[in-house]
Short mmCIF file of C-alpha atoms in Angstrom, two decimals:
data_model
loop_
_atom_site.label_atom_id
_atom_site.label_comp_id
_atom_site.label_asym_id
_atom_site.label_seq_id
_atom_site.Cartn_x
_atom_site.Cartn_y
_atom_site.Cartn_z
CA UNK S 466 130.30 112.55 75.36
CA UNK S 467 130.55 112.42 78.94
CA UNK S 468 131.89 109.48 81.36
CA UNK S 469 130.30 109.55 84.57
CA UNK S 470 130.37 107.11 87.71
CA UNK S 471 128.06 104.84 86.34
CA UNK S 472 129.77 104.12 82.90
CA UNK S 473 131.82 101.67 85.63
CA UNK S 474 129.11 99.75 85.94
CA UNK S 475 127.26 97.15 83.45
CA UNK S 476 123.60 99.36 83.29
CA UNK S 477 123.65 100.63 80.21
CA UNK S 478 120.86 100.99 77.80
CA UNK S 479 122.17 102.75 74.69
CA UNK S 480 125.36 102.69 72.49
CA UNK S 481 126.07 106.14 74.58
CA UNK S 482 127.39 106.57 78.31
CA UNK S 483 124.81 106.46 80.94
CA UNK S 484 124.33 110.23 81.29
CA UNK S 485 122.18 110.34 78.38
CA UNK S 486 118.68 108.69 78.57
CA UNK S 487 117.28 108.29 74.89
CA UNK S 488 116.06 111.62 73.58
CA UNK S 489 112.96 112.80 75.26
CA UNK S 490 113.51 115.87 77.76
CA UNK S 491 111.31 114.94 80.23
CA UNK S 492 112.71 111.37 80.99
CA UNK S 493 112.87 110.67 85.16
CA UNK S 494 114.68 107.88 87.37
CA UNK S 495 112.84 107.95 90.63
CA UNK S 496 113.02 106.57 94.65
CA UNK S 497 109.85 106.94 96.69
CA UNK S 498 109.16 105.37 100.16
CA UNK S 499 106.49 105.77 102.57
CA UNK S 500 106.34 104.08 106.25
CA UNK S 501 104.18 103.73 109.35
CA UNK S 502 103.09 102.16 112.23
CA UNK S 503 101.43 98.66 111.71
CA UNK S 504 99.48 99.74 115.30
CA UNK S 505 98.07 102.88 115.13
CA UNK S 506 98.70 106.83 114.36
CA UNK S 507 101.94 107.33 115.57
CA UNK S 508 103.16 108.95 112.19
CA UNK S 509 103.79 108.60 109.16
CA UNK S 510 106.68 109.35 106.42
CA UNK S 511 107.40 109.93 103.32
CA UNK S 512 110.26 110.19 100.87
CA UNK S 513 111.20 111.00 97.56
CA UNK S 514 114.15 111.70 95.28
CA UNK S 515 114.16 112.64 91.46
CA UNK S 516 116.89 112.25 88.47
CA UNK S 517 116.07 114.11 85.20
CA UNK S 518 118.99 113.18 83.31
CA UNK S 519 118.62 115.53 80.29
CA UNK S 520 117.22 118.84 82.43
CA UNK S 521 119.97 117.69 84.43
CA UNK S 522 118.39 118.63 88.04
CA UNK S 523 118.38 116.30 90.61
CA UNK S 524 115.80 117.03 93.87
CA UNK S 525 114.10 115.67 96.76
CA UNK S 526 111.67 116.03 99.21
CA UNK S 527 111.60 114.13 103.06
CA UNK S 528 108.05 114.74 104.86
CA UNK S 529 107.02 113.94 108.16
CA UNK S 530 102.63 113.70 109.40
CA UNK S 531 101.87 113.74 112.78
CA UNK S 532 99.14 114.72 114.70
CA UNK S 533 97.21 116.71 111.76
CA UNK S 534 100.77 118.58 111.09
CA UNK S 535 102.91 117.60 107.62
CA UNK S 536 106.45 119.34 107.81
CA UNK S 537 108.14 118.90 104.25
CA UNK S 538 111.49 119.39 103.46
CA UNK S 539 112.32 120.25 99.95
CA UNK S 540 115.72 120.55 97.71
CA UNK S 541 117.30 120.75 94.69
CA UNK S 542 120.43 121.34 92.98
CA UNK S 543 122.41 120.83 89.40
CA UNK S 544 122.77 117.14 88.46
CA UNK S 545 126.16 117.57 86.90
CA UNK S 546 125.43 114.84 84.82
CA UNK S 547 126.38 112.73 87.61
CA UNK S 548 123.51 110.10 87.97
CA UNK S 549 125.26 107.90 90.63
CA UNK S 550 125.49 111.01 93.20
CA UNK S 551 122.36 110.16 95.28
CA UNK S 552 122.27 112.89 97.69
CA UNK S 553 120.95 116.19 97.90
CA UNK S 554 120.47 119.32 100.09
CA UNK S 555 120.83 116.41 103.24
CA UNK S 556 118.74 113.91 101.50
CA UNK S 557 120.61 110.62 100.06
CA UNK S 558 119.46 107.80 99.57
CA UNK S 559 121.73 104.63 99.38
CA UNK S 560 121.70 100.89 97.57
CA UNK S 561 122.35 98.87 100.21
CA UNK S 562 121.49 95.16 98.21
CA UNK S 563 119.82 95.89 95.35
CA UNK S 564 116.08 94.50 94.77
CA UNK S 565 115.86 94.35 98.80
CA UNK S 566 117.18 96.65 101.31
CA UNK S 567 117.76 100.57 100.91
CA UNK S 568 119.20 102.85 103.28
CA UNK S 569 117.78 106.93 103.49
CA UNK S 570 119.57 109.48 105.78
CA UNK S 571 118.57 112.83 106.15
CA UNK S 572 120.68 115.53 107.80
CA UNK S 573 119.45 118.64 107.98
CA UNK S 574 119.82 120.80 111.06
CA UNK S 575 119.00 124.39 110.17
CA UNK S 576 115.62 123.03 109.62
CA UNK S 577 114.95 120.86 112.41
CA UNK S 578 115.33 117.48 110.28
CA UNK S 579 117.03 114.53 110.71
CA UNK S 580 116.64 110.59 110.19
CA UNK S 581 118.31 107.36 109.54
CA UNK S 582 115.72 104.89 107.65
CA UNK S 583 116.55 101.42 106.71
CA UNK S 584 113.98 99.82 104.28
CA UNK S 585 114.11 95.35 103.92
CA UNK S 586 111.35 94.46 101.18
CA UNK S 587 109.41 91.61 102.42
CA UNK S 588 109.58 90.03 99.24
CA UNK S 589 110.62 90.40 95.74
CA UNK S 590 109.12 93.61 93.63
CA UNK S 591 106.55 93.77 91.95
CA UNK S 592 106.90 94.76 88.42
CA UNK S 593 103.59 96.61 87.00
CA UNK S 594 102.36 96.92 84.15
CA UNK S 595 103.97 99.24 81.82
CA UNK S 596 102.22 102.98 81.52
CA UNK S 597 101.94 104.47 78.57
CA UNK S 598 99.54 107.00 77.55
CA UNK S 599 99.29 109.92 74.61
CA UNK S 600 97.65 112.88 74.69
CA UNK S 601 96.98 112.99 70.57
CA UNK S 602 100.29 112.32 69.18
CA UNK S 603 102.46 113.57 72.48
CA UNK S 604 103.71 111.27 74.82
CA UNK S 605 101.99 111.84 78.46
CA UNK S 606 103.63 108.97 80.19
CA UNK S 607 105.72 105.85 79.50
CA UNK S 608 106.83 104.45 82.93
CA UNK S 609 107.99 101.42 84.28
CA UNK S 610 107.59 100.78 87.80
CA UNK S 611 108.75 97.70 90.55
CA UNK S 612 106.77 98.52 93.91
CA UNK S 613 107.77 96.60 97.45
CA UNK S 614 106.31 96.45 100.56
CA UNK S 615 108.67 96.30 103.68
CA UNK S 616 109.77 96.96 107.19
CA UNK S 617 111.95 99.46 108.33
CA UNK S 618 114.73 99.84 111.13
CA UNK S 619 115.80 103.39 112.03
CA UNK S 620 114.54 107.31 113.74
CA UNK S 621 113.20 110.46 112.96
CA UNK S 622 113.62 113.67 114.47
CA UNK S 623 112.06 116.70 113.76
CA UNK S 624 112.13 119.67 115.81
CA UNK S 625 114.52 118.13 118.62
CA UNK S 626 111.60 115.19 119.40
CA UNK S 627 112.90 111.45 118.16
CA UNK S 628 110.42 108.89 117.00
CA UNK S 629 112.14 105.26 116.63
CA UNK S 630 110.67 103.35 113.87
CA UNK S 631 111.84 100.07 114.37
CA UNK S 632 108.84 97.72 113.10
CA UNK S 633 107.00 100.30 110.99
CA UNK S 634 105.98 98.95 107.68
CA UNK S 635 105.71 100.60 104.55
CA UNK S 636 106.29 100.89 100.25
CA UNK S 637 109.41 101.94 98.02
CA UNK S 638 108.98 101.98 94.38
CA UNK S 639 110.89 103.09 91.84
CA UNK S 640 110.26 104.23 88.08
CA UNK S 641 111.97 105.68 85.30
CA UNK S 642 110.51 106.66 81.50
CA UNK S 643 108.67 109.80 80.43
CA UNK S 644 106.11 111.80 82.18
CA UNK S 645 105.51 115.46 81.97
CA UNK S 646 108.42 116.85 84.22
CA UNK S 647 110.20 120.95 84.77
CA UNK S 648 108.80 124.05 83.34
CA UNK S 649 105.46 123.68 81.17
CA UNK S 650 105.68 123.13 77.24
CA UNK S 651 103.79 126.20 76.08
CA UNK S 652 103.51 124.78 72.80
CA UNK S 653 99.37 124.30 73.23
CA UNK S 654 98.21 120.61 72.08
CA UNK S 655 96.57 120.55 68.47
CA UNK S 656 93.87 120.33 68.61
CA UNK S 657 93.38 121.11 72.07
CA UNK S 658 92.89 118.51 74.85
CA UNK S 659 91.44 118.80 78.09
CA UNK S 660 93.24 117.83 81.18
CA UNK S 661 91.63 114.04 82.64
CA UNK S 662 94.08 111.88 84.41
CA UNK S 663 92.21 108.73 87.31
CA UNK S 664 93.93 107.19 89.34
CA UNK S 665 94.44 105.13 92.29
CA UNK S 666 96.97 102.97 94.17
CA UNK S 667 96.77 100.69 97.19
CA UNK S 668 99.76 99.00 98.21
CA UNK S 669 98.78 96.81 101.54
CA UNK S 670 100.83 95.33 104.22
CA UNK S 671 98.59 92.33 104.99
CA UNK S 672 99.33 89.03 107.30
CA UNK S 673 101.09 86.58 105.33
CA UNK S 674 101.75 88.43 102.77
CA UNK S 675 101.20 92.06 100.31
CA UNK S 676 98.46 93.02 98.38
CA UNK S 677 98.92 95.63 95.08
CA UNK S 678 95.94 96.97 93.33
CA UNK S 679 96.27 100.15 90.90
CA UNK S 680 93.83 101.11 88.09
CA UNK S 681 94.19 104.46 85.99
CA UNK S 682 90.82 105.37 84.18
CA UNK S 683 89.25 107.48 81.56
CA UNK S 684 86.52 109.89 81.84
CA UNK S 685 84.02 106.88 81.02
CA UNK S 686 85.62 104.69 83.80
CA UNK S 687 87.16 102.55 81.30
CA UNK S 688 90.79 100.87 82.71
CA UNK S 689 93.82 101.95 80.64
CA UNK S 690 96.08 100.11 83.16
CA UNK S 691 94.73 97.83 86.00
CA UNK S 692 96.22 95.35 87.72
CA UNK S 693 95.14 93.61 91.41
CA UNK S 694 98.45 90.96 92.76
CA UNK S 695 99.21 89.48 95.88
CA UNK S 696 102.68 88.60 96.48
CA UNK S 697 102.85 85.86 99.90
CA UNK S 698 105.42 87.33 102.51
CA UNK S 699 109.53 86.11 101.46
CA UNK S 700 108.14 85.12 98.07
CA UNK S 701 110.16 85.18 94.85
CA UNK S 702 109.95 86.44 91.71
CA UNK S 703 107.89 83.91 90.63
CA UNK S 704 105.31 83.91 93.39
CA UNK S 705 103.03 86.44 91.80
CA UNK S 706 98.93 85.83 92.01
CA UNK S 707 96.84 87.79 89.71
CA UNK S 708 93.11 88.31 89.84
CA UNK S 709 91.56 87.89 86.64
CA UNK S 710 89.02 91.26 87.44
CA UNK S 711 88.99 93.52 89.97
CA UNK S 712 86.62 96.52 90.29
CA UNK S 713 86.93 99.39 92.75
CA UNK S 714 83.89 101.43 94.69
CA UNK S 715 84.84 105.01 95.96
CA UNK S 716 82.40 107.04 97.83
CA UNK S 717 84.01 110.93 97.89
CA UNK S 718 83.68 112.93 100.61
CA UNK S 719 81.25 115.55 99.97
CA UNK S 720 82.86 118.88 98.92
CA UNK S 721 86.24 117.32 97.87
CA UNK S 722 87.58 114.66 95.90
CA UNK S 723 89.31 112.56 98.48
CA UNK S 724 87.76 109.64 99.41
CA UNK S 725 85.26 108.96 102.44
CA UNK S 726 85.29 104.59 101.68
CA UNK S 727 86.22 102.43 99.75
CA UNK S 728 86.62 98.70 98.47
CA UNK S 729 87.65 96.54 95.94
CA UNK S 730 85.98 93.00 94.68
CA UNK S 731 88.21 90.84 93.29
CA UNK S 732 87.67 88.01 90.83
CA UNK S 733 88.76 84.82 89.66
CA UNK S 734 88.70 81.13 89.77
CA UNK S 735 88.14 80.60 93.13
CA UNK S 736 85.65 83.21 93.69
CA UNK S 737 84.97 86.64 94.93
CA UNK S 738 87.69 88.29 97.25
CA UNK S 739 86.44 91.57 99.38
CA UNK S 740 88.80 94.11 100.19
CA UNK S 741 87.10 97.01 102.75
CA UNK S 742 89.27 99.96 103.54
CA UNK S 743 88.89 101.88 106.14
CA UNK S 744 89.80 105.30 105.49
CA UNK S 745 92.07 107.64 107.74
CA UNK S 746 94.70 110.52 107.61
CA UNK S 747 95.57 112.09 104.20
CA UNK S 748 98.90 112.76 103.34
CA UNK S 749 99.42 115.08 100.49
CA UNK S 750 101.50 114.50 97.66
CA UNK S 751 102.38 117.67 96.81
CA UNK S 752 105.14 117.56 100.07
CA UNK S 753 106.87 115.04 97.64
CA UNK S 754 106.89 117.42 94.63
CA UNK S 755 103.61 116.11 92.87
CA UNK S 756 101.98 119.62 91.59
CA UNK S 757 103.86 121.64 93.99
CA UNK S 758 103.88 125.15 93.19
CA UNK S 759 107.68 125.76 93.48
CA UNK S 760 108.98 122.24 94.22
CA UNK S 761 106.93 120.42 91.58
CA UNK S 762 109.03 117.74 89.62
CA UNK S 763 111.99 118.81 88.14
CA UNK S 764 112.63 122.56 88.37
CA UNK S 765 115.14 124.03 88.17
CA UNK S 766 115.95 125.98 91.64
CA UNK S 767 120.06 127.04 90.48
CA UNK S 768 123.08 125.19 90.57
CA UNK S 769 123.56 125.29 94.05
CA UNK S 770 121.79 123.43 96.60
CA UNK S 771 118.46 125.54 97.37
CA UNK S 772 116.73 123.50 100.86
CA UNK S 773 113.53 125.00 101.98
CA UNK S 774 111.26 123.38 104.97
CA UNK S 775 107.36 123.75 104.59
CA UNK S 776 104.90 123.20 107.26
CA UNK S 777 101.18 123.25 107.17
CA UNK S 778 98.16 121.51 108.74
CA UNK S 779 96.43 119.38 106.60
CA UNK S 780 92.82 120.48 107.47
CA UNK S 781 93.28 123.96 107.14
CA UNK S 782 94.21 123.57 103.33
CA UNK S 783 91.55 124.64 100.34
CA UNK S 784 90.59 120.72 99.59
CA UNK S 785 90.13 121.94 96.01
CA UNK S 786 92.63 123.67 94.45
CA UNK S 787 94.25 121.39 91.97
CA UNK S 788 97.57 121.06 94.23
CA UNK S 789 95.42 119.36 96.77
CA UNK S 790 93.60 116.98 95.05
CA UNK S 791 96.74 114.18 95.42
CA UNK S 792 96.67 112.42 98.40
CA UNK S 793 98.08 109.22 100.15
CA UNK S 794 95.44 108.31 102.61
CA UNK S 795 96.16 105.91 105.43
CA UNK S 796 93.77 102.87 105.17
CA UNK S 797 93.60 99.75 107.55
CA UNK S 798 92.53 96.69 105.40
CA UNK S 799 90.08 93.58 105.42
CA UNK S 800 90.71 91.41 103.20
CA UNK S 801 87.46 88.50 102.62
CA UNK S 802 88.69 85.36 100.64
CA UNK S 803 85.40 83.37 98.73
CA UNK S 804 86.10 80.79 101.53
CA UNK S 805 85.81 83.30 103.80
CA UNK S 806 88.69 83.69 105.69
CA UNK S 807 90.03 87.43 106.81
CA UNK S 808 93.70 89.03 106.64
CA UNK S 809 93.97 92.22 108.04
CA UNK S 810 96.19 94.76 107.50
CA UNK S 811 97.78 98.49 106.80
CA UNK S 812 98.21 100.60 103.58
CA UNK S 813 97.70 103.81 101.91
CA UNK S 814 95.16 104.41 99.32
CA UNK S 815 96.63 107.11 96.84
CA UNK S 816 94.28 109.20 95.14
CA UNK S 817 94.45 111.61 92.07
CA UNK S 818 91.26 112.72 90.05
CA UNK S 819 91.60 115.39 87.59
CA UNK S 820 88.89 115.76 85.21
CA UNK S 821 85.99 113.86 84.54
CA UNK S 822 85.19 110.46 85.80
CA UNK S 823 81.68 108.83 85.16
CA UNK S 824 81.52 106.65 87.94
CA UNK S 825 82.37 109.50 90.39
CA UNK S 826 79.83 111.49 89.45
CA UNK S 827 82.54 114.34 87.98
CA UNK S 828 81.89 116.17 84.65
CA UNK S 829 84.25 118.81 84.91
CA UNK S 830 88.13 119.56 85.71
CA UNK S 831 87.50 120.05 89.78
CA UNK S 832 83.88 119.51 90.39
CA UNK S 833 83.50 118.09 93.47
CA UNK S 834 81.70 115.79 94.82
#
């Protein structure tokens, strides 16, 4: 047994101290945040952080878009079974009230990287839907996730220039559960399954309030987990509204599997709600970790802290390889109520299609469209 800072406090979930997390190896406790202007292109950020309690690793990843160019900065180091210890490689990430405002600082001058982010949720979270999915008998994922919209107070520097982002608006979630994480299993599935995973995610900074919609989807188009909300700006816990149905329409851009439109109807009692986005930059995911091929989820990069800074521009990547398929896309919203008033707003519209998908038009792992 091992007693660790958080055995102080009352967050346990098992008989045993908090640096075990049931059983399964791949179990994760994760921070993300994203922000950006509510005006226009002047940037956009994107942060992530990663516990893996029983590969005992802790990383994270800062990333900054501008102009075309996304500079990541990546790093890992040994967990020591200390969950509470927050920081890595320059990267920490701090509590400041729980359930509303968080705090990330990044210090990291041999790479050119610096900022001091303050996040204030504009309302309560948003708990969704659990996520649990099997491949056969394995356990692919089973994740629980709160998601907030917010403002932000703070700076960014990178490379000696110093954007201020007091105003910008953004998302933080944060999950925890199983989902496949470190090296590979190369135990083969039996009998063998082939790779499919759908899915997308639009958190949306909207006047008066914050809309959520996410749907994951099998290769017939058929919802495993779907959920539209809106949550009105300051609300509490309890001021949740849920549209009975909602139903998304993607148009791909041709050659790729990143998205060209796209809009959601909503449905319920008091009609049909339009949601248009209107699609702009892509951020990709993999500067957070997601399919990297060193920095992916997870891996184990040594005891020490390893830091590495990545830069690339975004058009000159291979918009197919399966690394590049995961994408945050800024979108600016319309939002049509059935009595036809408008809310506009900002978001991003993640996007992840691996495999078939009917309604896409995809048959096979990376087809494009």
């Amino acid at each position: 047994m091992v007693l660790t800072k958080g055995d102080d406090y009352p967050i346990h979930q098992t008989a045993e101290p908090v640096a075990y997390a049931g059983t399964d190896r791949n179990f994760y406790d994760r921070y993300f945040f994203n922000g950006y202007s509510v005006a226009g292109d002047d940037g956009f950020f994107a942060v992530a952080m990663g516990v893996y309690p029983h590969l005992n690793v802790i990383d994270a990843s800062f990333c900054w878009l501008k102009d075309g160019r996304q500079v990541n900065l990546h790093a890992g180091r040994g967990l020591n079974m200390e969950r509470m210890d927050t920081q890595v490689g320059g990267i920490a990430v701090t509590v400041v009230e729980p359930l509303k405002s968080l705090r990330v600082t990044v210090d990291a001058p041999e790479e050119g990287i610096r900022a001091d982010l303050t996040f204030t949720g504009r309302a309560f979270p948003l708990e969704e839907p659990r996520f649990t999915r099997r491949n056969g008998p394995r356990v692919l994922m089973d994740v629980t996730r709160l998601t907030q919209n917010g403002r932000y107070e703070g700076w960014i520097e990178v490379d000696g220039t110093r954007t201020d982002v007091a105003g910008w608006v953004g998302t933080r979630d944060r999950s925890w559960g199983v989902r496949p994480i470190g090296a590979r299993d190369e135990q083969p599935a039996s009998p063998p399954i082939d790779p499919q995973f759908f899915w997308l995610w639009s958190p949306c900074v909207m006047e008066g309030g914050d809309l959520y919609f996410h749907t994951n989807d099998d290769a017939h188009g058929r919802f495993w987990n779907r959920r539209a909300a809106w949550r009105p700006e300051s609300g509490g816990a309890d001021d949740e509204r849920h549209w009975d149905d909602a139903e998304a329409t993607i148009h791909w851009t041709p050659g790729t599997r990143h998205a060209q439109d796209a809009s959601l109807l909503l449905t319920d009692a008091d009609g049909e709600t339009h949601v248009a986005f209107d699609i702009g930059a892509n951020f990709m995911m993999l500067g957070l970790g997601y399919g990297h091929p060193t920095w992916s989820h997870g891996r184990h990069h040594g005891e020490a802290v390893t830091v590495e800074r990545e830069d690339f521009v975004v058009a000159d990547l291979p918009a197919m390889l399966p690394h590049h398929l995961h994408v945050q896309a800024l979108v600016d919203v319309t939002m049509t109520s059935p009595d036809g008033s408008v809310r506009r707003g900002r978001g991003v519209l993640e996007q992840l299609a691996i495999g078939p998908h009917a309604p896409s038009g995809f048959t096979g792992l990376v087809d494009p469209a």
